[in-house]
Amino acid sequence: MTDADITTATADWHAWQESWDRQQEWYLPDREERFRIMLDMVEALVGTAPRVLDLACGTGSITARLLARFPDATSTGVDLDPALLAIAEGTFAGDDRVRLVTADLKDPDWPAKLPYDAYDAVLTATALHWLHREPLADLYGQVAGLVRAGGVFMNADHMIDETTPRINAAERAQRHTRMDQAKRDGILDWAEWWQLAAKDPVLAEPTARRYEIYGEHADGDAPSVQWHARVLREKGFGEARPVWCSPSDTLLLAVK
C-alpha cells in the first residue's frame, strides 16, 4: 500500500488496519504466529466463546483475529490513544460483540470503566513495554482481579534476558539489517505512519490529541520472562510460563 492509497481512503478503516499491521510487522515479523499461538491457548483453556478483554487494544488487532477465529467470542477493547481507537471504532462499528473503552491503564480506577467485572481471558501484545516495572506490577494485580478463576492472561512483548548480551547483540544486528532492507523496499516505519495519519482529514485531530498525551514515544522497561512470571504469581495467578518465543519477544501465559 502506498501513501497515496491510504491518504485517499480517508474513511477506509480496513486500509488503515492493513497499514497498521504492515508497519507493526516491520518490527515484528513473527506477529501473526504470536497471535495464532495466543488464540490456540485461549481455545485450549477457556473455549471458543470467551469473554475477552483486549488490553491496550490499539486498532483492535487482537480483537479482529479473535472474532475471525471465534465468531461467538466477545471483546472489550481498552486504550487511551484517540487515533488508534478511532480506527478500532470505525473497524468494528455495528458489531455488538465489541465494546471499546477509553481509559488510562496508569489510572488505578480504570477497571471501573469496563462493562464487565470478570473476563475469561485478558490479552495484550506489544503494548505494556511502555510501563516501568512498578506500574506494570500494579497493573498485573488489577488484571488478576479481572480474570475469573480458571481464566487466562497473555502478554506478548519484548522480554529481555540481560544474561545473554552476545546473543542479544547478534539478534539485534540481524534484525536491523532486515529492517533496513525492508525500509529500502518502501515499508512505513512508526514515525512515517504517524506522519501519514496526521495528514488524514479523519485522523488528523485524534492524532494531534494522541501526541498531546504520549509525545513521540513512551519507553518503559523490558524485564525478563522470569520477572513477569514471578510478579504474575505474586499478584494472584496460579501458573505462569512462556508458551512461545522468538529471539526478541515472548508470549507469556498465566492461569488464574
CSV table of C-alpha atoms in Angstrom, one decimal:
chain,number,residue,atom,x,y,z
A,1,MET,CA,0.0,0.0,0.0
A,2,THR,CA,1.4,3.4,-0.9
A,3,ASP,CA,1.0,6.7,0.9
A,4,ALA,CA,-1.4,7.8,-1.7
A,5,ASP,CA,-3.6,4.7,-1.3
A,6,ILE,CA,-4.0,5.4,2.4
A,7,THR,CA,-4.5,9.2,2.1
A,8,THR,CA,-7.3,8.9,-0.5
A,9,ALA,CA,-9.1,6.3,1.6
A,10,THR,CA,-9.9,8.6,4.5
A,11,ALA,CA,-12.8,6.6,5.7
A,12,ASP,CA,-11.5,3.2,4.7
A,13,TRP,CA,-10.9,1.7,8.1
A,14,HIS,CA,-9.8,-1.6,6.5
A,15,ALA,CA,-7.0,0.2,4.7
A,16,TRP,CA,-5.9,1.8,7.9
A,17,GLN,CA,-5.9,-1.5,9.7
A,18,GLU,CA,-3.9,-3.1,7.0
A,19,SER,CA,-1.3,-0.2,7.0
A,20,TRP,CA,-1.0,-0.5,10.8
A,21,ASP,CA,-0.4,-4.3,10.5
A,22,ARG,CA,2.3,-3.9,7.9
A,23,GLN,CA,4.0,-1.2,9.9
A,24,GLN,CA,4.0,-3.4,13.0
A,25,GLU,CA,5.2,-6.4,11.1
A,26,TRP,CA,8.3,-4.4,10.1
A,27,TYR,CA,9.3,-4.5,13.8
A,28,LEU,CA,7.7,-8.0,14.5
A,29,PRO,CA,8.0,-10.4,11.5
A,30,ASP,CA,6.5,-13.2,13.7
A,31,ARG,CA,3.5,-11.1,14.7
A,32,GLU,CA,0.9,-13.4,13.2
A,33,GLU,CA,2.5,-16.5,14.7
A,34,ARG,CA,2.2,-14.9,18.1
A,35,PHE,CA,-1.5,-14.2,17.6
A,36,ARG,CA,-2.1,-17.8,16.4
A,37,ILE,CA,-0.5,-19.3,19.5
A,38,MET,CA,-2.3,-16.8,21.7
A,39,LEU,CA,-5.7,-17.9,20.3
A,40,ASP,CA,-4.6,-21.6,20.4
A,41,MET,CA,-4.2,-21.1,24.2
A,42,VAL,CA,-7.5,-19.3,24.5
A,43,GLU,CA,-9.2,-22.2,22.9
A,44,ALA,CA,-7.4,-24.8,24.9
A,45,LEU,CA,-8.0,-23.2,28.3
A,46,VAL,CA,-11.3,-21.2,28.1
A,47,GLY,CA,-13.0,-22.4,24.9
A,48,THR,CA,-14.3,-20.9,21.7
A,49,ALA,CA,-16.9,-18.4,23.1
A,50,PRO,CA,-14.8,-16.4,25.5
A,51,ARG,CA,-15.4,-13.0,27.0
A,52,VAL,CA,-12.1,-11.3,26.3
A,53,LEU,CA,-10.5,-8.1,27.5
A,54,ASP,CA,-8.2,-6.7,24.8
A,55,LEU,CA,-5.8,-4.7,27.0
A,56,ALA,CA,-4.2,-1.7,25.3
A,57,CYS,CA,-6.0,-2.7,22.2
A,58,GLY,CA,-4.8,-0.1,19.8
A,59,THR,CA,-6.6,-0.6,16.5
A,60,GLY,CA,-8.1,-3.9,17.7
A,61,SER,CA,-5.6,-6.3,16.0
A,62,ILE,CA,-6.2,-9.0,18.6
A,63,THR,CA,-10.0,-8.5,18.6
A,64,ALA,CA,-10.1,-8.8,14.8
A,65,ARG,CA,-8.3,-12.1,14.9
A,66,LEU,CA,-10.2,-13.3,17.9
A,67,LEU,CA,-13.6,-12.7,16.2
A,68,ALA,CA,-12.5,-14.2,12.9
A,69,ARG,CA,-11.5,-17.4,14.6
A,70,PHE,CA,-14.2,-17.5,17.3
A,71,PRO,CA,-17.4,-15.9,16.0
A,72,ASP,CA,-19.1,-16.4,19.3
A,73,ALA,CA,-16.5,-14.6,21.3
A,74,THR,CA,-17.0,-11.0,22.7
A,75,SER,CA,-14.3,-8.4,23.2
A,76,THR,CA,-13.9,-5.3,25.3
A,77,GLY,CA,-11.0,-3.2,23.9
A,78,VAL,CA,-9.5,-0.6,26.3
A,79,ASP,CA,-6.9,2.0,25.3
A,80,LEU,CA,-6.1,5.7,25.7
A,81,ASP,CA,-4.8,6.5,22.2
A,82,PRO,CA,-7.5,8.6,20.4
A,83,ALA,CA,-6.2,7.9,16.9
A,84,LEU,CA,-5.9,4.1,17.2
A,85,LEU,CA,-9.3,3.9,19.0
A,86,ALA,CA,-10.8,5.9,16.1
A,87,ILE,CA,-9.6,3.2,13.7
A,88,ALA,CA,-10.9,0.5,16.0
A,89,GLU,CA,-14.3,2.2,16.3
A,90,GLY,CA,-14.5,2.5,12.5
A,91,THR,CA,-13.5,-1.1,12.0
A,92,PHE,CA,-16.0,-2.6,14.5
A,93,ALA,CA,-18.9,-0.2,14.0
A,94,GLY,CA,-22.2,-2.1,14.2
A,95,ASP,CA,-20.6,-5.2,15.7
A,96,ASP,CA,-22.3,-5.8,19.0
A,97,ARG,CA,-19.7,-8.3,20.0
A,98,VAL,CA,-17.2,-5.4,20.6
A,99,ARG,CA,-17.2,-2.7,23.2
A,100,LEU,CA,-14.4,-0.1,23.2
A,101,VAL,CA,-13.4,1.9,26.3
A,102,THR,CA,-11.2,4.9,26.6
A,103,ALA,CA,-9.1,4.6,29.8
A,104,ASP,CA,-5.6,5.2,31.1
A,105,LEU,CA,-4.1,2.0,32.4
A,106,LYS,CA,-2.0,4.0,34.9
A,107,ASP,CA,-5.2,5.3,36.5
A,108,PRO,CA,-6.0,3.0,39.4
A,109,ASP,CA,-9.7,3.3,38.7
A,110,TRP,CA,-9.6,2.3,35.1
A,111,PRO,CA,-11.3,-1.1,35.7
A,112,ALA,CA,-14.4,0.7,36.8
A,113,LYS,CA,-15.0,1.8,33.2
A,114,LEU,CA,-15.3,-1.8,31.9
A,115,PRO,CA,-18.7,-3.2,31.1
A,116,TYR,CA,-17.9,-6.5,33.0
A,117,ASP,CA,-16.4,-7.4,36.3
A,118,ALA,CA,-14.7,-10.6,35.1
A,119,TYR,CA,-13.3,-12.0,31.9
A,120,ASP,CA,-12.3,-15.4,30.6
A,121,ALA,CA,-9.2,-14.0,29.0
A,122,VAL,CA,-7.2,-10.8,29.1
A,123,LEU,CA,-4.9,-10.5,26.1
A,124,THR,CA,-2.3,-7.9,25.2
A,125,ALA,CA,0.5,-7.6,22.7
A,126,THR,CA,3.4,-5.2,22.1
A,127,ALA,CA,1.9,-2.6,24.4
A,128,LEU,CA,2.9,-2.9,28.1
A,129,HIS,CA,6.6,-2.3,27.5
A,130,TRP,CA,5.9,1.4,27.8
A,131,LEU,CA,5.3,0.8,31.5
A,132,HIS,CA,8.1,0.7,34.1
A,133,ARG,CA,8.3,-2.2,36.5
A,134,GLU,CA,6.4,-0.7,39.4
A,135,PRO,CA,3.3,0.4,37.5
A,136,LEU,CA,3.4,-2.8,35.4
A,137,ALA,CA,3.3,-4.9,38.6
A,138,ASP,CA,0.4,-2.8,39.9
A,139,LEU,CA,-1.4,-3.4,36.5
A,140,TYR,CA,-0.8,-7.1,36.8
A,141,GLY,CA,-2.6,-7.0,40.2
A,142,GLN,CA,-5.6,-5.3,38.6
A,143,VAL,CA,-5.6,-7.8,35.8
A,144,ALA,CA,-5.6,-10.7,38.3
A,145,GLY,CA,-8.7,-9.2,39.8
A,146,LEU,CA,-10.4,-9.2,36.4
A,147,VAL,CA,-9.6,-12.7,35.3
A,148,ARG,CA,-12.1,-15.3,36.5
A,149,ALA,CA,-10.9,-18.5,38.3
A,150,GLY,CA,-9.5,-20.8,35.6
A,151,GLY,CA,-9.2,-17.8,33.2
A,152,VAL,CA,-6.0,-16.7,31.5
A,153,PHE,CA,-3.9,-13.7,30.9
A,154,MET,CA,-1.4,-13.5,28.0
A,155,ASN,CA,1.2,-10.8,27.3
A,156,ALA,CA,3.2,-10.9,24.1
A,157,ASP,CA,6.0,-8.4,24.3
A,158,HIS,CA,9.7,-7.6,24.4
A,159,MET,CA,11.2,-9.5,27.4
A,160,ILE,CA,14.9,-9.1,27.5
A,161,ASP,CA,17.3,-11.6,29.0
A,162,GLU,CA,20.2,-9.5,30.2
A,163,THR,CA,22.3,-12.6,31.0
A,164,THR,CA,22.9,-13.2,27.2
A,165,PRO,CA,24.5,-10.0,25.9
A,166,ARG,CA,26.2,-11.5,22.9
A,167,ILE,CA,23.1,-13.3,21.7
A,168,ASN,CA,21.1,-10.1,22.2
A,169,ALA,CA,23.6,-8.1,20.2
A,170,ALA,CA,23.7,-10.6,17.4
A,171,GLU,CA,20.0,-10.8,17.1
A,172,ARG,CA,19.6,-7.1,17.2
A,173,ALA,CA,22.1,-6.6,14.4
A,174,GLN,CA,20.5,-9.2,12.2
A,175,ARG,CA,17.0,-7.8,12.9
A,176,HIS,CA,18.1,-4.2,12.0
A,177,THR,CA,19.8,-5.4,8.8
A,178,ARG,CA,16.5,-7.0,7.7
A,179,MET,CA,14.6,-3.9,8.7
A,180,ASP,CA,16.9,-1.6,6.8
A,181,GLN,CA,16.3,-3.7,3.6
A,182,ALA,CA,12.5,-3.6,4.1
A,183,LYS,CA,12.8,0.2,4.6
A,184,ARG,CA,14.6,0.5,1.3
A,185,ASP,CA,11.7,-1.5,-0.2
A,186,GLY,CA,9.3,1.1,0.9
A,187,ILE,CA,7.8,-0.1,4.2
A,188,LEU,CA,6.5,2.6,6.5
A,189,ASP,CA,8.1,2.8,9.9
A,190,TRP,CA,6.4,4.1,13.1
A,191,ALA,CA,7.2,7.8,12.6
A,192,GLU,CA,6.2,7.7,8.9
A,193,TRP,CA,2.9,6.0,9.7
A,194,TRP,CA,2.0,8.7,12.3
A,195,GLN,CA,3.0,11.4,9.9
A,196,LEU,CA,0.6,10.0,7.4
A,197,ALA,CA,-2.2,9.8,10.0
A,198,ALA,CA,-1.6,13.4,10.9
A,199,LYS,CA,-2.3,14.4,7.3
A,200,ASP,CA,-5.6,12.5,7.0
A,201,PRO,CA,-8.8,14.5,7.3
A,202,VAL,CA,-10.4,12.0,9.6
A,203,LEU,CA,-7.4,11.1,11.8
A,204,ALA,CA,-5.6,14.4,12.0
A,205,GLU,CA,-7.5,15.7,15.1
A,206,PRO,CA,-7.3,12.4,17.1
A,207,THR,CA,-3.6,12.1,16.1
A,208,ALA,CA,-2.9,15.6,17.5
A,209,ARG,CA,-4.6,14.6,20.7
A,210,ARG,CA,-2.6,11.4,20.8
A,211,TYR,CA,0.7,13.4,20.7
A,212,GLU,CA,-0.6,15.6,23.5
A,213,ILE,CA,-1.0,12.5,25.6
A,214,TYR,CA,2.1,10.5,24.7
A,215,GLY,CA,4.6,12.7,22.9
A,216,GLU,CA,6.8,10.9,20.3
A,217,HIS,CA,7.0,7.5,22.1
A,218,ALA,CA,6.9,6.3,25.6
A,219,ASP,CA,9.6,3.9,26.7
A,220,GLY,CA,9.3,1.9,29.8
A,221,ASP,CA,11.0,-1.4,30.8
A,222,ALA,CA,11.5,-4.7,29.2
A,223,PRO,CA,12.1,-7.0,32.1
A,224,SER,CA,12.9,-10.7,31.7
A,225,VAL,CA,10.4,-13.5,31.3
A,226,GLN,CA,11.3,-14.7,34.8
A,227,TRP,CA,10.3,-11.3,36.2
A,228,HIS,CA,6.9,-11.3,34.5
A,229,ALA,CA,6.2,-14.9,35.6
A,230,ARG,CA,7.2,-14.2,39.2
A,231,VAL,CA,5.2,-11.0,39.5
A,232,LEU,CA,2.1,-12.6,38.0
A,233,ARG,CA,2.2,-15.4,40.5
A,234,GLU,CA,2.7,-12.9,43.3
A,235,LYS,CA,-0.3,-11.0,42.1
A,236,GLY,CA,-2.7,-14.0,42.2
A,237,PHE,CA,-2.1,-16.2,39.2
A,238,GLY,CA,-1.5,-19.9,40.0
A,239,GLU,CA,0.7,-20.7,37.0
A,240,ALA,CA,2.7,-18.6,34.6
A,241,ARG,CA,5.2,-19.5,31.8
A,242,PRO,CA,6.2,-18.8,28.2
A,243,VAL,CA,4.2,-20.6,25.5
A,244,TRP,CA,6.0,-19.1,22.6
A,245,CYS,CA,9.2,-17.1,21.9
A,246,SER,CA,11.2,-15.6,19.2
A,247,PRO,CA,14.8,-14.3,19.5
A,248,SER,CA,13.5,-11.0,20.8
A,249,ASP,CA,9.9,-11.5,22.0
A,250,THR,CA,7.9,-13.8,24.3
A,251,LEU,CA,4.3,-14.8,24.7
A,252,LEU,CA,3.8,-15.4,28.4
A,253,LEU,CA,0.7,-17.2,29.6
A,254,ALA,CA,-0.7,-17.0,33.2
A,255,VAL,CA,-3.7,-19.1,34.5
A,256,LYS,CA,-5.7,-17.9,37.5
